[in-house]
Coordinates of C-alpha atoms in Angstrom, one line a residue:
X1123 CA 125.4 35.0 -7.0
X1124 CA 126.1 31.4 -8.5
X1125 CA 123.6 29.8 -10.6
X1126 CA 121.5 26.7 -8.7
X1127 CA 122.5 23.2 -9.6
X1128 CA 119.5 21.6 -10.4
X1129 CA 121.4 18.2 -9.8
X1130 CA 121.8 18.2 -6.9
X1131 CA 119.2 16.5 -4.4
X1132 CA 116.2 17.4 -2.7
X1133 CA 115.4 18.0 0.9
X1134 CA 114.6 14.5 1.4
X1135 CA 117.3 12.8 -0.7
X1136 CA 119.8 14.5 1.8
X1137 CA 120.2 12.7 4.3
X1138 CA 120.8 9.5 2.4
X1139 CA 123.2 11.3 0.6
X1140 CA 125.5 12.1 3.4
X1141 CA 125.6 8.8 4.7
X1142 CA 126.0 7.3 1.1
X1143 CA 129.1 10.1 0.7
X1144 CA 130.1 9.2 4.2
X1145 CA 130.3 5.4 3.6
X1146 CA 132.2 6.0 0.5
X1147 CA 134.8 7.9 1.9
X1148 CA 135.1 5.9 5.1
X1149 CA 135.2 2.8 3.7
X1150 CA 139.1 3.4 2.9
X1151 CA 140.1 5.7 4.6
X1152 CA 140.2 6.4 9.0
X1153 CA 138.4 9.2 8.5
X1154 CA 136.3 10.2 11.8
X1155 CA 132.7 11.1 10.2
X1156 CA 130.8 10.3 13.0
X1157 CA 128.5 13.4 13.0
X1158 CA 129.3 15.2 15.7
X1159 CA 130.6 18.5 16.2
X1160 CA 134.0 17.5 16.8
X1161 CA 134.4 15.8 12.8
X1162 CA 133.4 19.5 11.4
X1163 CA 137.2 20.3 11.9
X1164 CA 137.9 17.1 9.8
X1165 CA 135.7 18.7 7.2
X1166 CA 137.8 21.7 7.4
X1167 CA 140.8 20.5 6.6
X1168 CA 139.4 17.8 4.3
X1169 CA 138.2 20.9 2.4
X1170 CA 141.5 23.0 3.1
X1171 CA 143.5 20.0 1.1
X1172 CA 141.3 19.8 -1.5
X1173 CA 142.0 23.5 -2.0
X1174 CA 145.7 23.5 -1.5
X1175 CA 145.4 20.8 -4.3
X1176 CA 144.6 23.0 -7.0
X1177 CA 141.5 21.2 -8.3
X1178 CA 138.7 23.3 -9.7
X1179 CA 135.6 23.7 -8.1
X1180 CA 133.8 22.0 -10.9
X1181 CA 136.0 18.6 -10.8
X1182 CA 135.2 18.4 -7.1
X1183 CA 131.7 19.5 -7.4
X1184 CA 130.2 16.1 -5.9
X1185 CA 132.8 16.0 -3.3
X1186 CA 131.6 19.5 -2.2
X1187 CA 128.8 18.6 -2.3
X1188 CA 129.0 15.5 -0.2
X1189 CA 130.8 17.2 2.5
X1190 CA 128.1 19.7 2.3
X1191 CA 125.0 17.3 2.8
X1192 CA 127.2 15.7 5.4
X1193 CA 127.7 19.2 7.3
X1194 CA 124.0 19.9 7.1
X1195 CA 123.4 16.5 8.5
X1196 CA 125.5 17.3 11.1
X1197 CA 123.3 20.5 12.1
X1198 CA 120.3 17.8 11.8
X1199 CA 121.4 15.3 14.2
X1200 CA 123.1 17.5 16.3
X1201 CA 121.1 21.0 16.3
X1202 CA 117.6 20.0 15.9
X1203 CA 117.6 21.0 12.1
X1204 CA 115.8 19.9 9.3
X1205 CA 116.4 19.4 5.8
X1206 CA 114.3 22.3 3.6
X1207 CA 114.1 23.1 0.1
X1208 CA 114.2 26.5 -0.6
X1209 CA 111.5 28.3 -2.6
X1210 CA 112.5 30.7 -5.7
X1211 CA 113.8 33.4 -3.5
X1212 CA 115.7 31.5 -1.3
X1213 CA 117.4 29.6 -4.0
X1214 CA 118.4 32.5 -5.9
X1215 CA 120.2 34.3 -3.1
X1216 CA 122.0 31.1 -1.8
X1217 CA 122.9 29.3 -5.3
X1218 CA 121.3 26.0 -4.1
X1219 CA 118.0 23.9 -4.3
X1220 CA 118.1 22.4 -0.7
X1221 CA 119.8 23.8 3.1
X1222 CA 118.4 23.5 6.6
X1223 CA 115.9 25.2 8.9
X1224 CA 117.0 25.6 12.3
X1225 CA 114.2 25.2 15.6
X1226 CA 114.2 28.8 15.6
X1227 CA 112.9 29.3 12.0
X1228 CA 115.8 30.4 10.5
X1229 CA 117.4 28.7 7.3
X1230 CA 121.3 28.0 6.5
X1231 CA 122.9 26.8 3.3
X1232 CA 125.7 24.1 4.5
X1233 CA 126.2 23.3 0.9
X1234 CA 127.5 27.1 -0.2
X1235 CA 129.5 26.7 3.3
X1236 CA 131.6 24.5 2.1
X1237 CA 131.7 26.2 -1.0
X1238 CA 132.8 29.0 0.4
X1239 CA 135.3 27.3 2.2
X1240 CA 136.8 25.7 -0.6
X1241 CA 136.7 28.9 -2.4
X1242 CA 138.0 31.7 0.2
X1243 CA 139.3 29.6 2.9
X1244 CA 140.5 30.8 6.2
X1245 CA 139.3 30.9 10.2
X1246 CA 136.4 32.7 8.7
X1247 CA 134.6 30.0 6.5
X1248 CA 135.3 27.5 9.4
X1249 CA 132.5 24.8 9.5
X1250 CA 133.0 23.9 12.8
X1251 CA 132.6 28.0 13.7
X1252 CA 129.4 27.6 11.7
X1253 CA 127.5 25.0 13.4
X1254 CA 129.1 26.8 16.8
X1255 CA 127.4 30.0 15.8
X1256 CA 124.1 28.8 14.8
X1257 CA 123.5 26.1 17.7
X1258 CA 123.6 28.6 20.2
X1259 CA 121.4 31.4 19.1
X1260 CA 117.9 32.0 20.4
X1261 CA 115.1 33.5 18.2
X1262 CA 114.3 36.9 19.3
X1263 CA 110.9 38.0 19.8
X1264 CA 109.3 40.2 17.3
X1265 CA 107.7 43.0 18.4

């Protein structure tokens, strides 16, 4: 497990954050970060290039970590999520300060996604896949 990075900001800084990250990297470039489902593949292989580049995690750290916030703000606008920070526990196991709860109760870490993409690639760490698979499921009833 990766250490937290206390620098990065809090549940209610992240939504600012994305679009702040999303008019900085728009405001050169055509790139289609509109939010909706369809611009997670432009995450993807924003995130596959930066790999293919050789750059170390550390020198991209705040581009990770702006396509992060802006895939978690995805999953709020789109999914019904909501930006959480994570108690002790939480933070531990997923390496990060803030991620989002879903309507059925559940919380995800779009910021270690996109980690993880960046660090293992493939169809596997897909963001798009990711907001696919959690929009759809239902909470199950505990018995």
């Amino acid at each position: 497990m990766s250490t937290v990075d206390e620098r990065a900001p809090g549940a209610r800084e992240m939504g600012p954050y994305a679009a702040a990250f999303v008019a900085g990297v728009t405001a050169n470039n055509r790139l289609p970060l509109d939010y909706s489902v369809a611009s997670l593949r432009v995450v993807d292989f924003l995130v596959d290039g930066l790999r293919k580049g050789g750059a170390d995690r550390e020198r991209l750290r705040g581009t990770l970590l702006g396509l992060g916030a802006y895939v978690g703000e995805v999953l709020v606008r789109r999914a019904g999520a909501v930006w959480v920070d994570f108690d002790a526990d939480q933070s531990a196991y997923f390496g990060q300060r803030v991620g989002v709860r879903m309507p059925d109760g559940r919380v995800w870490n779009p910021l270690g996604k996109v980690r993880n993409r960046f660090e293992l690639g493939g169809p596997g760490e897909s963001l798009q896949m990711f907001y696919l698979t959690l929009h759809g499921r239902a909470r199950r009833a505990v018995a």
